[in-house]
CSV table of C-alpha atoms in Angstrom, one decimal:
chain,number,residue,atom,x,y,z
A,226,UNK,CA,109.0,84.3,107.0
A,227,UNK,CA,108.6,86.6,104.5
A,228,UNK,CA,109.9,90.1,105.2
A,229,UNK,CA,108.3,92.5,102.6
A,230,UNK,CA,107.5,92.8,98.7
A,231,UNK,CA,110.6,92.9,97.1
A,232,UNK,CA,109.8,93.4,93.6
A,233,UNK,CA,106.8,93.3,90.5
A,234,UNK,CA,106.8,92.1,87.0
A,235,UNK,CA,104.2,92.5,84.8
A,236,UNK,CA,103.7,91.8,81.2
A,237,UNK,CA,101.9,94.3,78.7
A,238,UNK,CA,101.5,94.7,74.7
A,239,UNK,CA,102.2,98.9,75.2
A,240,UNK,CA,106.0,98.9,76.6
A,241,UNK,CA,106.9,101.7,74.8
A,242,UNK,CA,104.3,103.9,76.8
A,243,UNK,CA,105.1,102.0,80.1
A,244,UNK,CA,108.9,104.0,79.5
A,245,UNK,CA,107.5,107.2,79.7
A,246,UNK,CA,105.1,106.6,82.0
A,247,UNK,CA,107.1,105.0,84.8
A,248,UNK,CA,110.0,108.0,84.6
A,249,UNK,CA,107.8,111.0,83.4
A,250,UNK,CA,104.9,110.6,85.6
A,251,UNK,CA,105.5,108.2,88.5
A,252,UNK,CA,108.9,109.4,89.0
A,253,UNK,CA,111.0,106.0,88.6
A,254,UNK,CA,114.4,105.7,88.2
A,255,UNK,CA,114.5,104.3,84.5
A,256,UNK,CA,117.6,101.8,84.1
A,257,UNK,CA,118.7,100.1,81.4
A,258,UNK,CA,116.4,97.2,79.8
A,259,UNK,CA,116.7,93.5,80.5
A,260,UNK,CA,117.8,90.9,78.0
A,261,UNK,CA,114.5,90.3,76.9
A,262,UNK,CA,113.8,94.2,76.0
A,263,UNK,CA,111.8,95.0,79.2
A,264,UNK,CA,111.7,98.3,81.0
A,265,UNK,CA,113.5,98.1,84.7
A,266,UNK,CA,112.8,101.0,87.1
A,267,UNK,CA,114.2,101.5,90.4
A,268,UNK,CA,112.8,103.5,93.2
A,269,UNK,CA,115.7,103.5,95.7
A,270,UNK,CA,118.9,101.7,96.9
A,271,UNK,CA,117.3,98.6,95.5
A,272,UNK,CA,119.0,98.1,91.9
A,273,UNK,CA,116.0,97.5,90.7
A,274,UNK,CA,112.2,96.8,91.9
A,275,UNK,CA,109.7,96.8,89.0
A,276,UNK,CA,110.2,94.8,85.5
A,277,UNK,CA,107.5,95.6,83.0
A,278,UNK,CA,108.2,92.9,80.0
A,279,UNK,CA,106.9,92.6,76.7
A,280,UNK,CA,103.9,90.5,76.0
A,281,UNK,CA,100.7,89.6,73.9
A,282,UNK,CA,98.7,90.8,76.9
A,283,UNK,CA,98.7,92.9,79.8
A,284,UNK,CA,99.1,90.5,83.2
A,285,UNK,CA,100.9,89.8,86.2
A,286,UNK,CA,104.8,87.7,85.7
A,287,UNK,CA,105.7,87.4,89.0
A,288,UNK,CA,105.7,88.8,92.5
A,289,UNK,CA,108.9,88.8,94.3
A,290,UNK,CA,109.0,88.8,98.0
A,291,UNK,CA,112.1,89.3,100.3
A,292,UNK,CA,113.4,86.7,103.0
A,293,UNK,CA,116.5,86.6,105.2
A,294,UNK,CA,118.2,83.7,103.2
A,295,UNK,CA,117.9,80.4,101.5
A,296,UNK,CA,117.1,78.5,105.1
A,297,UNK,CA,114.3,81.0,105.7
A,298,UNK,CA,112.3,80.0,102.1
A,299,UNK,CA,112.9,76.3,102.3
A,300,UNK,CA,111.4,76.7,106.0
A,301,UNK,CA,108.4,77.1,103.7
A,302,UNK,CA,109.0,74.5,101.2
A,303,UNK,CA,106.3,71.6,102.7
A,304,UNK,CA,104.0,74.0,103.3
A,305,UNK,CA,103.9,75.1,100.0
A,306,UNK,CA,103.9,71.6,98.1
A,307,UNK,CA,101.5,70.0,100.6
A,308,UNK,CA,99.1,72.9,99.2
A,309,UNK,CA,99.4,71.6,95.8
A,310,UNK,CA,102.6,73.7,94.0
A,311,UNK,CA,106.0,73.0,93.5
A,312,UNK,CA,108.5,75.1,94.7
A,313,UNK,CA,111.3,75.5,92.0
A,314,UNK,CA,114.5,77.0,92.4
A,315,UNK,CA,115.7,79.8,89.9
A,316,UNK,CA,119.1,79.0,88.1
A,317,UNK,CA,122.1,81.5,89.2
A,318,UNK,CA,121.5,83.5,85.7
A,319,UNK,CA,117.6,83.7,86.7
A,320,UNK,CA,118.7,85.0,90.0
A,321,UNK,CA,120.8,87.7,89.0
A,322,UNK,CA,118.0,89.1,86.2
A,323,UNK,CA,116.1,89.8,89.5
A,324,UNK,CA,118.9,91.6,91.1
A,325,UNK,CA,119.0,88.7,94.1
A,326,UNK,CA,121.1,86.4,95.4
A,327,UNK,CA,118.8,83.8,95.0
A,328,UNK,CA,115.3,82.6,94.6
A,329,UNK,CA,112.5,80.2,94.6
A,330,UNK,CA,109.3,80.3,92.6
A,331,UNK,CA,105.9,79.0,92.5
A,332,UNK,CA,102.6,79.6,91.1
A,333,UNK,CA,99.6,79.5,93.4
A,334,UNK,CA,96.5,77.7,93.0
A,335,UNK,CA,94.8,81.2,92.2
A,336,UNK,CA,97.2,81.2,89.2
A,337,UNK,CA,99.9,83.8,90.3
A,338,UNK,CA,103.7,83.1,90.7
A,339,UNK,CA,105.5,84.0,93.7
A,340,UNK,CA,109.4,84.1,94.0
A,341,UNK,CA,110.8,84.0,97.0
A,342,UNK,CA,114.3,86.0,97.1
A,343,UNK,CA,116.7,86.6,99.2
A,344,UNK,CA,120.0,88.8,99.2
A,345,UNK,CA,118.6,91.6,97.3
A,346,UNK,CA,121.4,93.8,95.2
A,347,UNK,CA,121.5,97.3,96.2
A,348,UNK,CA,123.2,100.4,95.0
A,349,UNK,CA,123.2,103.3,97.6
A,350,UNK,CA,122.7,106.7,96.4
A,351,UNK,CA,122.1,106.1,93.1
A,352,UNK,CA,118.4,106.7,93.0
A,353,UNK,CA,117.8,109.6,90.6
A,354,UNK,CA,114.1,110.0,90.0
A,355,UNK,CA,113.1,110.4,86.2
A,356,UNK,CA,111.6,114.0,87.6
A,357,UNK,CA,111.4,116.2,90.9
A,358,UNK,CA,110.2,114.7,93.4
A,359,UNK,CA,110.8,113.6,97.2
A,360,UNK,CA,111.5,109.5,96.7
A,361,UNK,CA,109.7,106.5,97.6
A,362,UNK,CA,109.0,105.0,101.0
A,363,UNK,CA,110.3,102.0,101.1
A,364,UNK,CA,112.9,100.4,103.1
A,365,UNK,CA,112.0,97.5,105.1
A,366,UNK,CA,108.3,97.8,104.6
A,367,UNK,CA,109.2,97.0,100.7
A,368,UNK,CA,108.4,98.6,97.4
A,369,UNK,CA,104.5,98.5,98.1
A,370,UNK,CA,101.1,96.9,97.8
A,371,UNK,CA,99.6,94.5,95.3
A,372,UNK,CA,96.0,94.0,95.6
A,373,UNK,CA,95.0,90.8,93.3
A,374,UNK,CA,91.7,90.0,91.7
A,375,UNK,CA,91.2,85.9,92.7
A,376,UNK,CA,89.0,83.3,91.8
A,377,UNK,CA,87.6,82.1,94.8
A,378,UNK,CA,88.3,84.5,98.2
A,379,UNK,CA,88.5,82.2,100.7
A,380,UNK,CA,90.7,79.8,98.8
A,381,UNK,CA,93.3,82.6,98.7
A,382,UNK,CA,92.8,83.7,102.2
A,383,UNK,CA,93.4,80.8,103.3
A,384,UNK,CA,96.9,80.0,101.0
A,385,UNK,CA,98.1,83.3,101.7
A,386,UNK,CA,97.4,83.5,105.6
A,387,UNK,CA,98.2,79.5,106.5
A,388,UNK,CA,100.3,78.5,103.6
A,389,UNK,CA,102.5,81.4,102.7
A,390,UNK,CA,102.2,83.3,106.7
A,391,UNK,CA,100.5,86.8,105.5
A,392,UNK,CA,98.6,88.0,108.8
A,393,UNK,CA,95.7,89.8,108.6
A,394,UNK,CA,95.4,93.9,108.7
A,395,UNK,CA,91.1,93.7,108.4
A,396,UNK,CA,87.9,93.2,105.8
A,397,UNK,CA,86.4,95.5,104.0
A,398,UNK,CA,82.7,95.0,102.8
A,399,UNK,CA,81.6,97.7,100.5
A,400,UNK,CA,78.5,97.6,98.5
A,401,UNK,CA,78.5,93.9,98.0
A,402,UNK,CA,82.1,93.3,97.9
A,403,UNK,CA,84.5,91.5,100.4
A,404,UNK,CA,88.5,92.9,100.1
A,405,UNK,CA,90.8,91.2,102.7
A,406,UNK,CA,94.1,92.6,103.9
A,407,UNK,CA,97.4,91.1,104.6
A,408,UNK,CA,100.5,92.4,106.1
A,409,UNK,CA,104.0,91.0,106.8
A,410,UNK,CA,106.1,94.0,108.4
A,411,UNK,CA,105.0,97.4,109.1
A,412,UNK,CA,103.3,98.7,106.5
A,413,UNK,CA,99.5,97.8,106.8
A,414,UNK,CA,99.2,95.8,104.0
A,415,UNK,CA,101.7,94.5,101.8
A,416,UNK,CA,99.0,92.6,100.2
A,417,UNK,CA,94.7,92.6,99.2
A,418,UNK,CA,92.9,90.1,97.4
A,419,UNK,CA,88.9,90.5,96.2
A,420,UNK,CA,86.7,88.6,94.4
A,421,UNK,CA,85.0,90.7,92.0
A,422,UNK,CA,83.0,88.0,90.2
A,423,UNK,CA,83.5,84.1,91.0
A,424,UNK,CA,86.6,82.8,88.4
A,425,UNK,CA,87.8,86.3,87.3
A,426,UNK,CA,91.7,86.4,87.9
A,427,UNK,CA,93.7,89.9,87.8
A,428,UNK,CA,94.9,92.5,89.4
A,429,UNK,CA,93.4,96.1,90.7
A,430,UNK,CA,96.1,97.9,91.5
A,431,UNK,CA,99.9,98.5,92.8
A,432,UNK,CA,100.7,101.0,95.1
A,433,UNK,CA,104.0,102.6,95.3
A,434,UNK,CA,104.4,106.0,98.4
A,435,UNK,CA,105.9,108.8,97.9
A,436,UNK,CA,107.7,110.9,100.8
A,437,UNK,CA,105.6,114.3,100.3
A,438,UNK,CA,101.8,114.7,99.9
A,439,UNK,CA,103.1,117.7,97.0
A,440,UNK,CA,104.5,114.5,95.2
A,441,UNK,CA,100.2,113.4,95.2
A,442,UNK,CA,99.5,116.8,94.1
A,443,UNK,CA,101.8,117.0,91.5
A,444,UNK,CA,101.0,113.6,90.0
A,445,UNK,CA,97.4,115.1,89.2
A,446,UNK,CA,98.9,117.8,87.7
A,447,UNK,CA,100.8,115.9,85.4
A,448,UNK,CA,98.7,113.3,84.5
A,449,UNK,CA,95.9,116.2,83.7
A,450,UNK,CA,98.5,117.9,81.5
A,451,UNK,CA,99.5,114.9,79.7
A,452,UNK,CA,95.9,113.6,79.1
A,453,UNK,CA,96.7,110.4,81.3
A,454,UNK,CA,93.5,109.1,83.2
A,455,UNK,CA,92.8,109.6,86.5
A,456,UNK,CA,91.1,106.5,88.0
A,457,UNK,CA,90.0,108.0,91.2
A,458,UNK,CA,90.0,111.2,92.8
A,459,UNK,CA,92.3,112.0,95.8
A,460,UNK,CA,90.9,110.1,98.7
A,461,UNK,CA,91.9,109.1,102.1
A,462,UNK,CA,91.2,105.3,103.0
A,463,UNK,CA,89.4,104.3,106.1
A,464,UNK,CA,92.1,101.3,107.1
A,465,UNK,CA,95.1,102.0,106.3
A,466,UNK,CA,94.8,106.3,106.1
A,467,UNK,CA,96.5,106.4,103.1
A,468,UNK,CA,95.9,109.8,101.3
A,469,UNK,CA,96.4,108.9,97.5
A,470,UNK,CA,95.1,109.5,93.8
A,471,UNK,CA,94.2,106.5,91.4
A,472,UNK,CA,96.0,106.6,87.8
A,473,UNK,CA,95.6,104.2,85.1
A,474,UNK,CA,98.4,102.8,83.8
A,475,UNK,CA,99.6,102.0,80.0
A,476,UNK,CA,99.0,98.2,81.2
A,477,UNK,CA,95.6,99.1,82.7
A,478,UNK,CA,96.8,97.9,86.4
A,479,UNK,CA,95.9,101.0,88.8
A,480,UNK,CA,98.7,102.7,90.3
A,481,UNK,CA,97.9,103.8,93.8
A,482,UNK,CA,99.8,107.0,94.4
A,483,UNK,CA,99.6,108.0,97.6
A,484,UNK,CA,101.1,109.6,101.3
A,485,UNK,CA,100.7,108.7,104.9
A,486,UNK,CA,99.7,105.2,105.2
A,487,UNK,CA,99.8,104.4,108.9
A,488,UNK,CA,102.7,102.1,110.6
A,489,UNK,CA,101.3,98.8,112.4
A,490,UNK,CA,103.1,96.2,114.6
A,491,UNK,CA,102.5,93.0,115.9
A,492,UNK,CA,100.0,94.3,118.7
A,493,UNK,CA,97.6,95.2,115.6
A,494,UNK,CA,94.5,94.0,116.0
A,495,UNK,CA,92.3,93.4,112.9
A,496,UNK,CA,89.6,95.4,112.5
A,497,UNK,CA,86.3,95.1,109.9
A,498,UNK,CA,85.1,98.5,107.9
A,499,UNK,CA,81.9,99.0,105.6
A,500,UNK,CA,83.3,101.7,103.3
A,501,UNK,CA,87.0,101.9,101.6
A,502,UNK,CA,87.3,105.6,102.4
A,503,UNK,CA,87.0,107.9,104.9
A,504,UNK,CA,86.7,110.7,101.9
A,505,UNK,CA,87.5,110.8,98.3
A,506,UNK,CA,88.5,108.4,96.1
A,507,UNK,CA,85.4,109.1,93.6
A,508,UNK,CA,85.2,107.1,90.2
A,509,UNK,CA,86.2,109.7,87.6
A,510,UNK,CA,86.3,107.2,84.5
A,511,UNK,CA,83.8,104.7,84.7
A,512,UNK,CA,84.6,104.5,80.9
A,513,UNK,CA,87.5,102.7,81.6
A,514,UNK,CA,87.7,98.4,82.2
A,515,UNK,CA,87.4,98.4,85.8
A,516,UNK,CA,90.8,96.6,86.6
A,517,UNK,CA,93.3,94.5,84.7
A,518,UNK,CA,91.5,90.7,84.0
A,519,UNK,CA,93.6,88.5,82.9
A,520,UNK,CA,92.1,85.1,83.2
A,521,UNK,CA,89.0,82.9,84.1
């Protein structure tokens, strides 16, 4: 099954902003580029977890999520390719541009490819964040949360719950919208999908969690001195308490920024909510495109 979210890649026409942005402001650890110019970042033991790549527009490449071994993703092989996709397997130089062992990919019918990895490479102690700062939460509840903009919502609930074995943290329904919530260890959701119009494909945001609620603080203090937009005001969420700010990135994918998300296990109990926070979280740029579209 899969364990966690392992890694992101994303494609965007500003790179040379995404450099500065990634070290200066979020606090990654900036390593050195990949072959094809892109900016790596790492945010702890793991050599490396986000790829942002050059490209004509700003979009999703891949997600990469974590399993025990080559056994483990194969165990979800017919499952995969009775749903319609082909499950490929990377060549050993693909592998090792990800920093795994191994890995197979897909795309879904939703238009978003998945690798599945295993045997992650990993560097201890030689996380050294591009500024102050406490370090990422990570470990084995992964690097984060994706929450993906899809065509049709129960199409993807359904792949992602009985197809790729997400379970489900709870629903949100908010003025007119439906946001669903899937987790695969203990962090409350490793992964959200919503359907903001029927067709749109994108992405809202990623969330990466910092160790400190200063780290929040400070990350408004920066982006307000540096002129970078604020998305949303500091908020707390109603399901999984997470205390965070909303910044928009050089790639126009939110980056959730936050501290304190509860811990679930496998007695959780999904639960339904009418509002996405308990406070907070007010739209400060409506000016702004309202999430990163990349298809239709």
């Amino acid at each position: 099954m899969i364990r966690s979210m392992a890694y992101l890649g994303l494609t965007t026409p500003n790179l040379a902003e995404w450099r500065g942005f990634g070290s200066d402001i979020l606090g990654l650890h900036r390593v050195d580029d990949g072959a094809d110019g892109a900016a790596r970042f790492r945010m702890d033991d793991a050599d490396c977890r986000l790829w942002v790549h050059p490209g004509a527009q700003n979009d999703i490449a891949y997600i990469g999520w974590i399993l025990s071994g080559e056994a483990e993703v194969l165990g979800l092989k017919a499952a995969i390719e009775a749903a319609g996709p082909v499950l490929m397997r990377a060549s050993t130089d693909e592998a090792a541009a990800r920093s795994v062992a191994g890995y197979y990919w897909f795309v879904d019918p939703m238009g978003f490819r998945h690798e599945l990895a295993w045997g992650q490479y990993v560097s201890p102690g030689k996380f050294s964040p591009g500024r102050p700062m406490s370090g990422f939460k990570t470990g084995d509840q992964g690097m984060g949360h994706i929450v993906l903009l899809v065509p049709d919502l129960h199409a993807a609930d359904r792949f992602y719950r009985d197809v790729m074995g997400f379970h489900q943290s709870d629903r949100i329904t908010d003025g007119g919208r439906e946001l669903l919530f899937y987790h695969c260890n203990g962090r409350h959701h490793s992964l959200a999908i919503g359907c903001p119009a029927p067709g749109l494909r994108g992405a809202h945001h990623l969330m990466l969690e910092v160790n400190s609620l200063d780290d929040v603080g400070v990350v408004v203090d920066l982006c307000v001195e540096r002129d970078v937009p604020i998305s949303k005001s500091i908020g707390c969420h109603t399901n999984d308490r997470m205390v965070s700010t909303y910044i928009f990135s050089p790639s126009v994918l939110r980056i959730e920024y936050g501290f304190g998300g509860i811990a679930i296990d496998d007695l959780w109990e999904p639960k339904s909510y009418s509002r996405t926070s308990i406070w907070g979280h007010k739209e400060l740029r409506p000016d702004l495109p309202p999430a990163m579209i990349t298809g239709n």
